[in-house]
JSON list of C-alpha atoms in Angstrom, two decimals:
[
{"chain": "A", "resi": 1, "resn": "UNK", "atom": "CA", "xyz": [-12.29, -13.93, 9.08]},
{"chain": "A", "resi": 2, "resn": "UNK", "atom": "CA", "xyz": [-10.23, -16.87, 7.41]},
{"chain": "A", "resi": 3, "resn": "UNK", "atom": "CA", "xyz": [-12.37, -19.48, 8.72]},
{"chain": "A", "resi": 4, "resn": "UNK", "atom": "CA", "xyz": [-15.14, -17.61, 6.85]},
{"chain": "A", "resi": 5, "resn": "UNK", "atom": "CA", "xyz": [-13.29, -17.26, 3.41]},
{"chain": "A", "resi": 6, "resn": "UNK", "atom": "CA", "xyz": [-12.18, -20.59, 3.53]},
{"chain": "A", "resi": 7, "resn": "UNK", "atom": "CA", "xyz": [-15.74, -22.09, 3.95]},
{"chain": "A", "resi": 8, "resn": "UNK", "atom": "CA", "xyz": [-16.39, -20.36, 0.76]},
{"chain": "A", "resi": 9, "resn": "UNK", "atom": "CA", "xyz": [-14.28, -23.51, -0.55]},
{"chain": "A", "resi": 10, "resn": "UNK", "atom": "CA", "xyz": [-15.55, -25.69, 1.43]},
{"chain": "A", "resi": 11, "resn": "UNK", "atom": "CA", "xyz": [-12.87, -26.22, 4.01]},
{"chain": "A", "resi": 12, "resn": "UNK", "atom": "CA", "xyz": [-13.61, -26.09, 7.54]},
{"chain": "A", "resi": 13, "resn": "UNK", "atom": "CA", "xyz": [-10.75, -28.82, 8.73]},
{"chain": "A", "resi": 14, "resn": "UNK", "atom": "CA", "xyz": [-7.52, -28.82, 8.75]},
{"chain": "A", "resi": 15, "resn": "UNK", "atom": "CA", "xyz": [-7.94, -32.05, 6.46]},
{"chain": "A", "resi": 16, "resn": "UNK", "atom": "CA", "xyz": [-10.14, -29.89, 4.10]},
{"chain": "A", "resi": 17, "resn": "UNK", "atom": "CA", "xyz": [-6.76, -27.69, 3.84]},
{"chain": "A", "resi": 18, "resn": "UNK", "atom": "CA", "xyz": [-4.52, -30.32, 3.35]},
{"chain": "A", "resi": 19, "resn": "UNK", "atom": "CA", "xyz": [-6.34, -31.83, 1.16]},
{"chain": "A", "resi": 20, "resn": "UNK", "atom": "CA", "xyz": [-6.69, -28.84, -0.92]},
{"chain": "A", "resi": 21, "resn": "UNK", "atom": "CA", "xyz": [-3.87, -29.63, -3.12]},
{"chain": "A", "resi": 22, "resn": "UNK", "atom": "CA", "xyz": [-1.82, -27.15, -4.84]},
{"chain": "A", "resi": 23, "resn": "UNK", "atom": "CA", "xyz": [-3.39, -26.72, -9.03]},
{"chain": "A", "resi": 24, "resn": "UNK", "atom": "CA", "xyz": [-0.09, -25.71, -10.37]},
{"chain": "A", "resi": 25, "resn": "UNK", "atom": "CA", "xyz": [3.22, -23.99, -9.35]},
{"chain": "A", "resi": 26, "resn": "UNK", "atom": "CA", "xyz": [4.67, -21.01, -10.07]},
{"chain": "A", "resi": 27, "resn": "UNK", "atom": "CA", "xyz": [8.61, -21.43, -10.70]},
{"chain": "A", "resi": 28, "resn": "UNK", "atom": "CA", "xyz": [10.76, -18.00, -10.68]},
{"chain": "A", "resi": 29, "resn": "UNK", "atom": "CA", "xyz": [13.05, -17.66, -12.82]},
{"chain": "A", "resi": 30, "resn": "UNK", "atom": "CA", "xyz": [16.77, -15.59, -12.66]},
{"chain": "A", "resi": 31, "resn": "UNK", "atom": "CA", "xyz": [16.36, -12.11, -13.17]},
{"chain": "A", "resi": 32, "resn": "UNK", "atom": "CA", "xyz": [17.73, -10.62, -16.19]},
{"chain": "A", "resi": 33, "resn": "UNK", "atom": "CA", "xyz": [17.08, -7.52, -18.27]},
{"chain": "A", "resi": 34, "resn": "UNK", "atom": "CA", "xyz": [14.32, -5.56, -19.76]},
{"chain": "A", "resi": 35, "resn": "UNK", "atom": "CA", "xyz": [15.73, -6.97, -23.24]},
{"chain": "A", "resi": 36, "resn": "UNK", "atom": "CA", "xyz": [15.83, -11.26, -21.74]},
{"chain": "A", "resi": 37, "resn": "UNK", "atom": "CA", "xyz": [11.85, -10.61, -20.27]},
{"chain": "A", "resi": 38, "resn": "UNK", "atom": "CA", "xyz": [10.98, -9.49, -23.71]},
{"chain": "A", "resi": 39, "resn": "UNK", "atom": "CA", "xyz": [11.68, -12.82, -25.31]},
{"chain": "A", "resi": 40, "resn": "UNK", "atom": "CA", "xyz": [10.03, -14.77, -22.46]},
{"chain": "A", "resi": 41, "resn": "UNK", "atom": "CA", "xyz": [6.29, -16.09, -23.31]},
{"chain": "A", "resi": 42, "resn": "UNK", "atom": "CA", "xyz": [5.05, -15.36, -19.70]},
{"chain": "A", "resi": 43, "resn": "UNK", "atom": "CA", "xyz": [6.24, -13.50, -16.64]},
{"chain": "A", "resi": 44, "resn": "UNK", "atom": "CA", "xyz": [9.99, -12.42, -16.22]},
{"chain": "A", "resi": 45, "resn": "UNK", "atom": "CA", "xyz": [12.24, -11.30, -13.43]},
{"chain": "A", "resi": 46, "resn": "UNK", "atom": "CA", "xyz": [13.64, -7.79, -14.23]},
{"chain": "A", "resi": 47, "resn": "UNK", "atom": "CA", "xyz": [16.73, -6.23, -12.36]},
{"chain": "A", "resi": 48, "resn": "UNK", "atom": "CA", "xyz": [16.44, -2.84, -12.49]},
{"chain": "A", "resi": 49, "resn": "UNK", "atom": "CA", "xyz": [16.87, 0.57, -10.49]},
{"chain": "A", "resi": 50, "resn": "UNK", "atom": "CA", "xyz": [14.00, 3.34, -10.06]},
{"chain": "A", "resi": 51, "resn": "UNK", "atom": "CA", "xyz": [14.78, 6.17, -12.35]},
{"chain": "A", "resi": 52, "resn": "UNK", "atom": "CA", "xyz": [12.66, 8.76, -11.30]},
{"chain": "A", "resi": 53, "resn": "UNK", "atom": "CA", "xyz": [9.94, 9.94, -8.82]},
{"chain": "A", "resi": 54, "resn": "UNK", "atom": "CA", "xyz": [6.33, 7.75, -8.95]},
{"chain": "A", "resi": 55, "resn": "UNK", "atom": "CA", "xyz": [3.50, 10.04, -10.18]},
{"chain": "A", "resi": 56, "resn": "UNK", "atom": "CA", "xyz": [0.16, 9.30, -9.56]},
{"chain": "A", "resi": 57, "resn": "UNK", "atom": "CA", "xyz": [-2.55, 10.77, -12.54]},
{"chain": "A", "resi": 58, "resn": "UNK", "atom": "CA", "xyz": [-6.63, 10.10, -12.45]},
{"chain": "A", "resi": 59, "resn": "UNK", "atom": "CA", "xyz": [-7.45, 7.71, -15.55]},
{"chain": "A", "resi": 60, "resn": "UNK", "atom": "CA", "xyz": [-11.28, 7.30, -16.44]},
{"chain": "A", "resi": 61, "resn": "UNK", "atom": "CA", "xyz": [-12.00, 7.94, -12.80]},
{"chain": "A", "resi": 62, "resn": "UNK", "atom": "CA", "xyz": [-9.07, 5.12, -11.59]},
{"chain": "A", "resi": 63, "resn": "UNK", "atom": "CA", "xyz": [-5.82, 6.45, -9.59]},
{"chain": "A", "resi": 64, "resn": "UNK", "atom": "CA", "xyz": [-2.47, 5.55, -12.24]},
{"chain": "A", "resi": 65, "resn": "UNK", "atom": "CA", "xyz": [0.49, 5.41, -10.66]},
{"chain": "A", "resi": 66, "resn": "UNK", "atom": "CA", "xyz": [3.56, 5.35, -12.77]},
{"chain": "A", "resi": 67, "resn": "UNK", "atom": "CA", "xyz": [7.57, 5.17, -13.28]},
{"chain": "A", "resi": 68, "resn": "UNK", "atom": "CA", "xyz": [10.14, 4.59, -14.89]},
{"chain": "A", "resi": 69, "resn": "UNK", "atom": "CA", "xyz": [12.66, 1.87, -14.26]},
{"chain": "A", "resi": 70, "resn": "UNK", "atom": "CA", "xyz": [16.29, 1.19, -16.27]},
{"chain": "A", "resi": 71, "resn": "UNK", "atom": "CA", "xyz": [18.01, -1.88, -16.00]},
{"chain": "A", "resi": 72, "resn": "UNK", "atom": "CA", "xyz": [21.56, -2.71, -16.03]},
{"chain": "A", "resi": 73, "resn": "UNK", "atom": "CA", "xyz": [21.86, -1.97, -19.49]},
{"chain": "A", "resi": 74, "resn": "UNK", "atom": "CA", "xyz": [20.55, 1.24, -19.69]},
{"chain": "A", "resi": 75, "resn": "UNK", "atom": "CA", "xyz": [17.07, -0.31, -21.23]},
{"chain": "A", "resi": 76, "resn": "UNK", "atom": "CA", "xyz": [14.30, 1.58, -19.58]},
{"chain": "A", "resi": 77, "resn": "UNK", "atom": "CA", "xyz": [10.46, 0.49, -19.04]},
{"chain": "A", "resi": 78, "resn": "UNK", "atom": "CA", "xyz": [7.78, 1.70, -17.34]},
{"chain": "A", "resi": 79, "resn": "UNK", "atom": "CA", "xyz": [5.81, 0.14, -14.22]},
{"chain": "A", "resi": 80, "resn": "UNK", "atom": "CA", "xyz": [1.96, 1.13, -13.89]},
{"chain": "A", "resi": 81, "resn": "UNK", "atom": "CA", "xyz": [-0.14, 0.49, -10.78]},
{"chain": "A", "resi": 82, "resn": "UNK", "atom": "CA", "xyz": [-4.01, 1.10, -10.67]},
{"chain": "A", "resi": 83, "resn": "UNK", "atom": "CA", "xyz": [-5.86, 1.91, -7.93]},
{"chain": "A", "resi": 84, "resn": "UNK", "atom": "CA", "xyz": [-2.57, 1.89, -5.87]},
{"chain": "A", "resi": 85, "resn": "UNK", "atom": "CA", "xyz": [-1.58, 5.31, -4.63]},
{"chain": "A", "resi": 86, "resn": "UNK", "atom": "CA", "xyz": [-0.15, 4.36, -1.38]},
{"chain": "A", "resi": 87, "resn": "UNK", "atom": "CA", "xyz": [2.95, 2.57, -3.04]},
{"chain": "A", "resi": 88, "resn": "UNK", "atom": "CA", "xyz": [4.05, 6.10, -3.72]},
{"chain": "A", "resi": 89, "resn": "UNK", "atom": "CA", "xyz": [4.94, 6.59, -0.27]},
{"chain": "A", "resi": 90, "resn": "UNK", "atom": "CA", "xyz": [7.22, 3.24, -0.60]},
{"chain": "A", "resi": 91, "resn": "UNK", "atom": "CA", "xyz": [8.98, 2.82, -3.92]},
{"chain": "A", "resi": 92, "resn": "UNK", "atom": "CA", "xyz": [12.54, 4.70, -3.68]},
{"chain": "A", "resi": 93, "resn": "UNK", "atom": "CA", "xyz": [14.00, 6.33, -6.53]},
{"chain": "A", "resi": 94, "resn": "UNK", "atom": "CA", "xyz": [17.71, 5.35, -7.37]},
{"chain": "A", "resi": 95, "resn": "UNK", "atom": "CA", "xyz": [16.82, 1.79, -5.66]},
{"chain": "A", "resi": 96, "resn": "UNK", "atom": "CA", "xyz": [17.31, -1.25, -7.56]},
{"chain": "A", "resi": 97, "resn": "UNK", "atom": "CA", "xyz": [14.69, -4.03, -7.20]},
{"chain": "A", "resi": 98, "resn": "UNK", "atom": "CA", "xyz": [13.62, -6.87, -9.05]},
{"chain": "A", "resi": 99, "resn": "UNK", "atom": "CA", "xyz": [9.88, -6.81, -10.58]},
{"chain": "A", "resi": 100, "resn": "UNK", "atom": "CA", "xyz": [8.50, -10.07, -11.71]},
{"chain": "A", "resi": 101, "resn": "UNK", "atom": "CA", "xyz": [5.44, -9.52, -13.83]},
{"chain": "A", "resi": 102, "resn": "UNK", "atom": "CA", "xyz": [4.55, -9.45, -17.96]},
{"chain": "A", "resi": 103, "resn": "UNK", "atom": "CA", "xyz": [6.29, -7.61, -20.35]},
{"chain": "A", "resi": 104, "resn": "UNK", "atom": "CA", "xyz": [4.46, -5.40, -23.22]},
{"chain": "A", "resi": 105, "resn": "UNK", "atom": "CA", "xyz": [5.30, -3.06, -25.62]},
{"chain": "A", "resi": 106, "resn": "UNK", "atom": "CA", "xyz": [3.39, -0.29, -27.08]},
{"chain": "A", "resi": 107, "resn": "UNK", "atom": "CA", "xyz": [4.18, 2.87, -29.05]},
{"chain": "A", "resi": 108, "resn": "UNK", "atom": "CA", "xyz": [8.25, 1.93, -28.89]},
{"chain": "A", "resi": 109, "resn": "UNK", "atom": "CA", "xyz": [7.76, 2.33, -25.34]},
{"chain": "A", "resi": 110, "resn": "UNK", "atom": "CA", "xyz": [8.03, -1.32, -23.10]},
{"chain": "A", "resi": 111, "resn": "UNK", "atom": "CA", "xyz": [5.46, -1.79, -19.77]},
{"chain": "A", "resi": 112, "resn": "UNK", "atom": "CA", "xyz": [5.02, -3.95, -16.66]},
{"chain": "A", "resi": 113, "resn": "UNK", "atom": "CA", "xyz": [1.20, -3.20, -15.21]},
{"chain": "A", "resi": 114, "resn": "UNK", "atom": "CA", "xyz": [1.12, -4.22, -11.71]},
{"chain": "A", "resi": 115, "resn": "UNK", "atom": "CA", "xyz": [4.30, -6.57, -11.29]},
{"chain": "A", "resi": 116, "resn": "UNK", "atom": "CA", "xyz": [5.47, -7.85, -7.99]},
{"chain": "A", "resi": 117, "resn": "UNK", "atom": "CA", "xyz": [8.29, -5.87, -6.44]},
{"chain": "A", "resi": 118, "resn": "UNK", "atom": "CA", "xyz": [10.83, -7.88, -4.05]},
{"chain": "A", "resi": 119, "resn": "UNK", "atom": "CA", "xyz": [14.29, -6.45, -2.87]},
{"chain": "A", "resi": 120, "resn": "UNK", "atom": "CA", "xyz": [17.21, -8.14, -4.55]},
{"chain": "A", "resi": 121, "resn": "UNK", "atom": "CA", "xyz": [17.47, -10.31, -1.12]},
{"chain": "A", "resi": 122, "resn": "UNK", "atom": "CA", "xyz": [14.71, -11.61, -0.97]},
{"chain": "A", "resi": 123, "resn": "UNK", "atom": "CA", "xyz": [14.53, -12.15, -4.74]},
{"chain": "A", "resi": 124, "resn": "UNK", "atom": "CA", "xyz": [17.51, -14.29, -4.27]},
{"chain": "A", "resi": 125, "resn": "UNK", "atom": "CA", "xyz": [15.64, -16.52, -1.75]},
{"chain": "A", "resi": 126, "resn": "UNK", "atom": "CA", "xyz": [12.92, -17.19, -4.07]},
{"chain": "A", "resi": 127, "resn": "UNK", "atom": "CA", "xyz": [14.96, -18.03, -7.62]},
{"chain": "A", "resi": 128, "resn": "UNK", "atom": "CA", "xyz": [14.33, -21.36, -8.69]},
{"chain": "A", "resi": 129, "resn": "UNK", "atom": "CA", "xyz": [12.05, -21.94, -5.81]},
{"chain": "A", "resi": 130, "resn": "UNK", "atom": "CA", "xyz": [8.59, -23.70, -6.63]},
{"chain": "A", "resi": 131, "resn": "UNK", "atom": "CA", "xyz": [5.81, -21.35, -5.08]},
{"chain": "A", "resi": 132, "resn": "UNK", "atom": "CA", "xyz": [2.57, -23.24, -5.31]},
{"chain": "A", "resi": 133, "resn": "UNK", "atom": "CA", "xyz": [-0.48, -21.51, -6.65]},
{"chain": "A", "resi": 134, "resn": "UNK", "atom": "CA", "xyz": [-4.28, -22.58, -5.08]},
{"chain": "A", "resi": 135, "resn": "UNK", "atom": "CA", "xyz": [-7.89, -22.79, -6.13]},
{"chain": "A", "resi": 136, "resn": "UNK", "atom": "CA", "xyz": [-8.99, -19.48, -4.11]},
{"chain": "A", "resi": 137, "resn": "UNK", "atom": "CA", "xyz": [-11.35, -17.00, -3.37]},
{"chain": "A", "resi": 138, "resn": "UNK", "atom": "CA", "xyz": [-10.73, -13.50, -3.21]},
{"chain": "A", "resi": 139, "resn": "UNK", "atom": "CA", "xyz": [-9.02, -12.16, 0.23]},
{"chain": "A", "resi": 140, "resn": "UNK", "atom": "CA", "xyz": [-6.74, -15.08, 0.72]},
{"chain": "A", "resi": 141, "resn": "UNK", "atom": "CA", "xyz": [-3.57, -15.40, -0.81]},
{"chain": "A", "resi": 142, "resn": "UNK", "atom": "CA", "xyz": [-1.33, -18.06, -2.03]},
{"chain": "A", "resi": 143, "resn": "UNK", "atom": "CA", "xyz": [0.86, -17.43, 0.25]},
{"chain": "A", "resi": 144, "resn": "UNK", "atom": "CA", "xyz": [-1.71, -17.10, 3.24]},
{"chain": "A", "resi": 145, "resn": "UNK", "atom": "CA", "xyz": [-2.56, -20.80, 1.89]},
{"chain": "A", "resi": 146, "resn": "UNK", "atom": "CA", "xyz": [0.81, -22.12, 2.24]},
{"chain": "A", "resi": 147, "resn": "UNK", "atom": "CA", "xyz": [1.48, -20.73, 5.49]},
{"chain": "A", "resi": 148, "resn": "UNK", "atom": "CA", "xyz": [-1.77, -22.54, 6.57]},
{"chain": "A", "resi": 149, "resn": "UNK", "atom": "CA", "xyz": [-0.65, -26.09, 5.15]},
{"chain": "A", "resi": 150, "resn": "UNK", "atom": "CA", "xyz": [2.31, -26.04, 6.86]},
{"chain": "A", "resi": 151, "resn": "UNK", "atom": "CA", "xyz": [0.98, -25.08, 9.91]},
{"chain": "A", "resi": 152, "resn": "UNK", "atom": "CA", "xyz": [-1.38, -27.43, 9.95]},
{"chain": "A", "resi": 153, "resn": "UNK", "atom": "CA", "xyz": [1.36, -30.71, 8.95]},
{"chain": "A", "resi": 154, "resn": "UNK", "atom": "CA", "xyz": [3.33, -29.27, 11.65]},
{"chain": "A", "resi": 155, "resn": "UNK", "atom": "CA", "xyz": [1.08, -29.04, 14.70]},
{"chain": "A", "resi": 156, "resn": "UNK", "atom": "CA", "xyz": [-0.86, -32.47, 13.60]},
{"chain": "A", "resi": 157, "resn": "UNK", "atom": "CA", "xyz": [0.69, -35.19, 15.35]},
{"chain": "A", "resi": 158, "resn": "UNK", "atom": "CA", "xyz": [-1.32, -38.09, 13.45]},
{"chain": "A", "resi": 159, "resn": "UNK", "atom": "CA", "xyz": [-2.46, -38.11, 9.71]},
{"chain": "A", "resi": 160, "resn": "UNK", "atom": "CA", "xyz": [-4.67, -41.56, 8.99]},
{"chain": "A", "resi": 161, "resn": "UNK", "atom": "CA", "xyz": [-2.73, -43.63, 6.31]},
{"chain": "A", "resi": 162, "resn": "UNK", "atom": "CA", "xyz": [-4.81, -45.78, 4.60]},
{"chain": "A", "resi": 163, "resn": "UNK", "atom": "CA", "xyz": [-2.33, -47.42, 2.68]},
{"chain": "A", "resi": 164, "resn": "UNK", "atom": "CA", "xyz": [-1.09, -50.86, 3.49]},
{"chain": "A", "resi": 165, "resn": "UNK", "atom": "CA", "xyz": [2.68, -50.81, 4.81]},
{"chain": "A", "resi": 166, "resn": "UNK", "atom": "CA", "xyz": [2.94, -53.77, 1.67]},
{"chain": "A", "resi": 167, "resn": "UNK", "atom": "CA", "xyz": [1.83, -51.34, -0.83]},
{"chain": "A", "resi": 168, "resn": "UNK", "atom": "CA", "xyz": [3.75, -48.33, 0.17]},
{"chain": "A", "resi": 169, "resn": "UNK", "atom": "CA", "xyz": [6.73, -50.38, 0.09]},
{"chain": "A", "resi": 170, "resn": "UNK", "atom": "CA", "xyz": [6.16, -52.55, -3.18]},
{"chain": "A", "resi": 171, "resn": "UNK", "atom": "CA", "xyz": [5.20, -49.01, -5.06]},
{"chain": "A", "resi": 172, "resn": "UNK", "atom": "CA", "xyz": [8.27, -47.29, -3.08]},
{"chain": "A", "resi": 173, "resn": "UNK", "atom": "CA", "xyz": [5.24, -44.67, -2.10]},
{"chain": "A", "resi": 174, "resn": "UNK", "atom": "CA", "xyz": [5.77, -41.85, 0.09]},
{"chain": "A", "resi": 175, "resn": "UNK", "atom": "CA", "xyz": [3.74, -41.98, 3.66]},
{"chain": "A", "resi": 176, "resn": "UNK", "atom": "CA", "xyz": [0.76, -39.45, 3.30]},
{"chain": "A", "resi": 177, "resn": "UNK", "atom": "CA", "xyz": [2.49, -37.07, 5.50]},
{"chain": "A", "resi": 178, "resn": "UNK", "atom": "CA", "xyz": [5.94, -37.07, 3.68]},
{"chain": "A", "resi": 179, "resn": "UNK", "atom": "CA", "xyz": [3.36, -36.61, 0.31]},
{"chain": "A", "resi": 180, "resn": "UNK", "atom": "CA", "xyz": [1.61, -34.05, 1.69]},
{"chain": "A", "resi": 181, "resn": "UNK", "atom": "CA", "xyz": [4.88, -32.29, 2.07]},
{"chain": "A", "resi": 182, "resn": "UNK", "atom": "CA", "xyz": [5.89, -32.62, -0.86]},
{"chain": "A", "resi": 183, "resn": "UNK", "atom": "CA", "xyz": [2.56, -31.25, -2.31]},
{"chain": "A", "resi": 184, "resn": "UNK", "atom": "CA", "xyz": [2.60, -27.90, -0.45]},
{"chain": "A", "resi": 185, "resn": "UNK", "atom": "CA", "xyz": [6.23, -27.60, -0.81]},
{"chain": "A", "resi": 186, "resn": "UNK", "atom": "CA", "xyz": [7.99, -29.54, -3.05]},
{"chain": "A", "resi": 187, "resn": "UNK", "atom": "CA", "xyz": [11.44, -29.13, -4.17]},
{"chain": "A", "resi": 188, "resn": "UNK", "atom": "CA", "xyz": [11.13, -29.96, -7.74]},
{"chain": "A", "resi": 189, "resn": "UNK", "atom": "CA", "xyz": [8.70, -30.78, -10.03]},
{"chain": "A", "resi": 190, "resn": "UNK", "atom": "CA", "xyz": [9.88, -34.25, -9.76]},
{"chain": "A", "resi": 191, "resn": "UNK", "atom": "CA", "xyz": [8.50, -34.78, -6.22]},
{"chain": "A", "resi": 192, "resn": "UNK", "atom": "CA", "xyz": [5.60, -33.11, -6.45]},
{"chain": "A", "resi": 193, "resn": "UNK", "atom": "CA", "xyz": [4.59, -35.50, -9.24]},
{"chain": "A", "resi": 194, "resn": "UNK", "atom": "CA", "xyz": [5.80, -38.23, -7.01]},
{"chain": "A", "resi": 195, "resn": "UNK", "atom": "CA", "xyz": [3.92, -37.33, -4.39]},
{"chain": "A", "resi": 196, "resn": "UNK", "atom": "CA", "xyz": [0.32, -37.20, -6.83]},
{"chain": "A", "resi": 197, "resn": "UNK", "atom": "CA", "xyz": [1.03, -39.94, -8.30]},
{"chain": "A", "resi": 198, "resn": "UNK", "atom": "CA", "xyz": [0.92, -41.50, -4.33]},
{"chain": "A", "resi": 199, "resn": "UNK", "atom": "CA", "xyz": [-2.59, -39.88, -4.03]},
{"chain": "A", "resi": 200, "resn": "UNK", "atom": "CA", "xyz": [-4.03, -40.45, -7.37]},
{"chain": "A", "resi": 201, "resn": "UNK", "atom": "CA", "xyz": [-3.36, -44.45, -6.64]},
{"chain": "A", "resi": 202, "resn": "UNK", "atom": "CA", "xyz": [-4.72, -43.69, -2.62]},
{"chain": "A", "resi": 203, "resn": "UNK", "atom": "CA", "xyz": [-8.44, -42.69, -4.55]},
{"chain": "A", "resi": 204, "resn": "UNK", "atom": "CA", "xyz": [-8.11, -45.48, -6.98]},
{"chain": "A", "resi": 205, "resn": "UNK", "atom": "CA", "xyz": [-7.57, -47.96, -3.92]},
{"chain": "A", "resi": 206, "resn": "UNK", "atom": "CA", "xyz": [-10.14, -46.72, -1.56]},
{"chain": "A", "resi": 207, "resn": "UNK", "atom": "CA", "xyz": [-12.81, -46.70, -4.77]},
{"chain": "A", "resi": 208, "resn": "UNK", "atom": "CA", "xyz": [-12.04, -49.92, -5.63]},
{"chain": "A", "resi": 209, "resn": "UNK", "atom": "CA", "xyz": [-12.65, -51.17, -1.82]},
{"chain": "A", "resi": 210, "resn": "UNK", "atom": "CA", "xyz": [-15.62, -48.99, -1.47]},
{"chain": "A", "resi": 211, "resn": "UNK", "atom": "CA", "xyz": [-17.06, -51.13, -4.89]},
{"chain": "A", "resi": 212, "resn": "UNK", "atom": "CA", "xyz": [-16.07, -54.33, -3.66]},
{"chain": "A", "resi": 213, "resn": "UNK", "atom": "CA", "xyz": [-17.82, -53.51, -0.13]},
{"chain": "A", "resi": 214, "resn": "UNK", "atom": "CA", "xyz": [-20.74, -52.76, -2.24]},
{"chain": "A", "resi": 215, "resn": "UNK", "atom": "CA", "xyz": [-20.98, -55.85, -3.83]},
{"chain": "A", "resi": 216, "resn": "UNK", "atom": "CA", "xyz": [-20.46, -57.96, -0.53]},
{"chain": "A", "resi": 217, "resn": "UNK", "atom": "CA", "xyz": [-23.80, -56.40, 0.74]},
{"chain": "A", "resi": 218, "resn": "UNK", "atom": "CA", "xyz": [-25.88, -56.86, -2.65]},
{"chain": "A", "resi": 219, "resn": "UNK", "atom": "CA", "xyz": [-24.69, -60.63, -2.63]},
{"chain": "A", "resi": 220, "resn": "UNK", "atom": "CA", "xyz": [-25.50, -61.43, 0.94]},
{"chain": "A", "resi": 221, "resn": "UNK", "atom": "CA", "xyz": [-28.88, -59.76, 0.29]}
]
């Protein structure tokens, strides 16, 4: 089943995946309150406790799900979930989670549609963490992706450097497997850029061979 959705982006080698760099990353930030998400631009991190029971109601022929939520000072909001009845079953009242999502107001009343939920542990483990967020198709996930490219750099014994030793050195370059690394799970912005910067000279390099190959065959023609 994954070997099918990923040959709807053309990967069908472990190569093809870890070559399928990341497009951008997704940094979460420290959760705060209902009031600190409203002045961010994009998503937020919101501590804050279930207040009451999720309801479920029928919407133009869609399943709502809905709830209220108050943070830790005493600002309430409330979560919607389409098409999602069987988080009933899972969301505890009087529990306090953190939902990452976007923030909207309407009719006095603030909203977070479909946010991601995480207890505060494992919240905790993700703050400040760079996630990073793939070209895909839909049925995998980012983080199906991720698990995949490190799967992959750990069970391959051998990546092909194509690199001369001289001009890793001379550009203090990363090795491709220490840049690949980097790429699917970098540790700050900083080294991810480091690590592009390695590959983005790597495709200069083997163009400019490829050309001046080229040109050795027309002239001995």
């Amino acid at each position: 089943k994954n070997a099918a959705l990923f040959h709807k982006l053309n990967i069908d080698t472990i190569g093809d995946l870890l070559f399928h760099f990341p497009r951008e990353y997704q940094k979460f930030p420290a959760a705060g309150t209902i009031a600190d998400a409203a002045k961010s631009d994009g998503k937020a991190a919101i501590y804050a406790k279930v207040q009451e029971q999720p309801n479920i109601q029928r919407v133009r022929g869609m399943s709502l799900l809905k709830f209220r939520i108050i943070d830790r000072a005493g600002q309430c909001a409330v979560v919607t979930f389409f098409n999602m009845p069987y988080l009933k079953n899972s969301i505890k009242t009087d529990r306090t989670y953190v939902f990452y999502g976007s923030l909207h107001r309407k009719n006095s009343t603030d909203f977070l549609s479909h946010p991601k939920m995480y207890s505060c542990e494992e919240y905790g483990q993700l703050e400040g963490y760079l996630a990073p967020v793939y070209t895909r198709t839909k049925g995998l996930t980012d983080q199906a992706f991720y698990k995949h490219c490190m799967n992959a750099l750990q069970s391959v014994d051998e990546i092909e450097e194509y690199l001369p030793e001289e001009i890793l050195k001379e550009n203090d370059f990363l090795s491709v497997r220490e840049a690949l690394f980097c790429l699917h799970a970098p540790s700050d912005m900083e080294e991810a850029l480091r690590a592009r910067k390695r590959f983005a000279y790597e495709e200069f390099f083997l163009f400019f061979l490829a050309t001046k190959s080229g040109r050795n065959r027309m002239t001995k023609v």
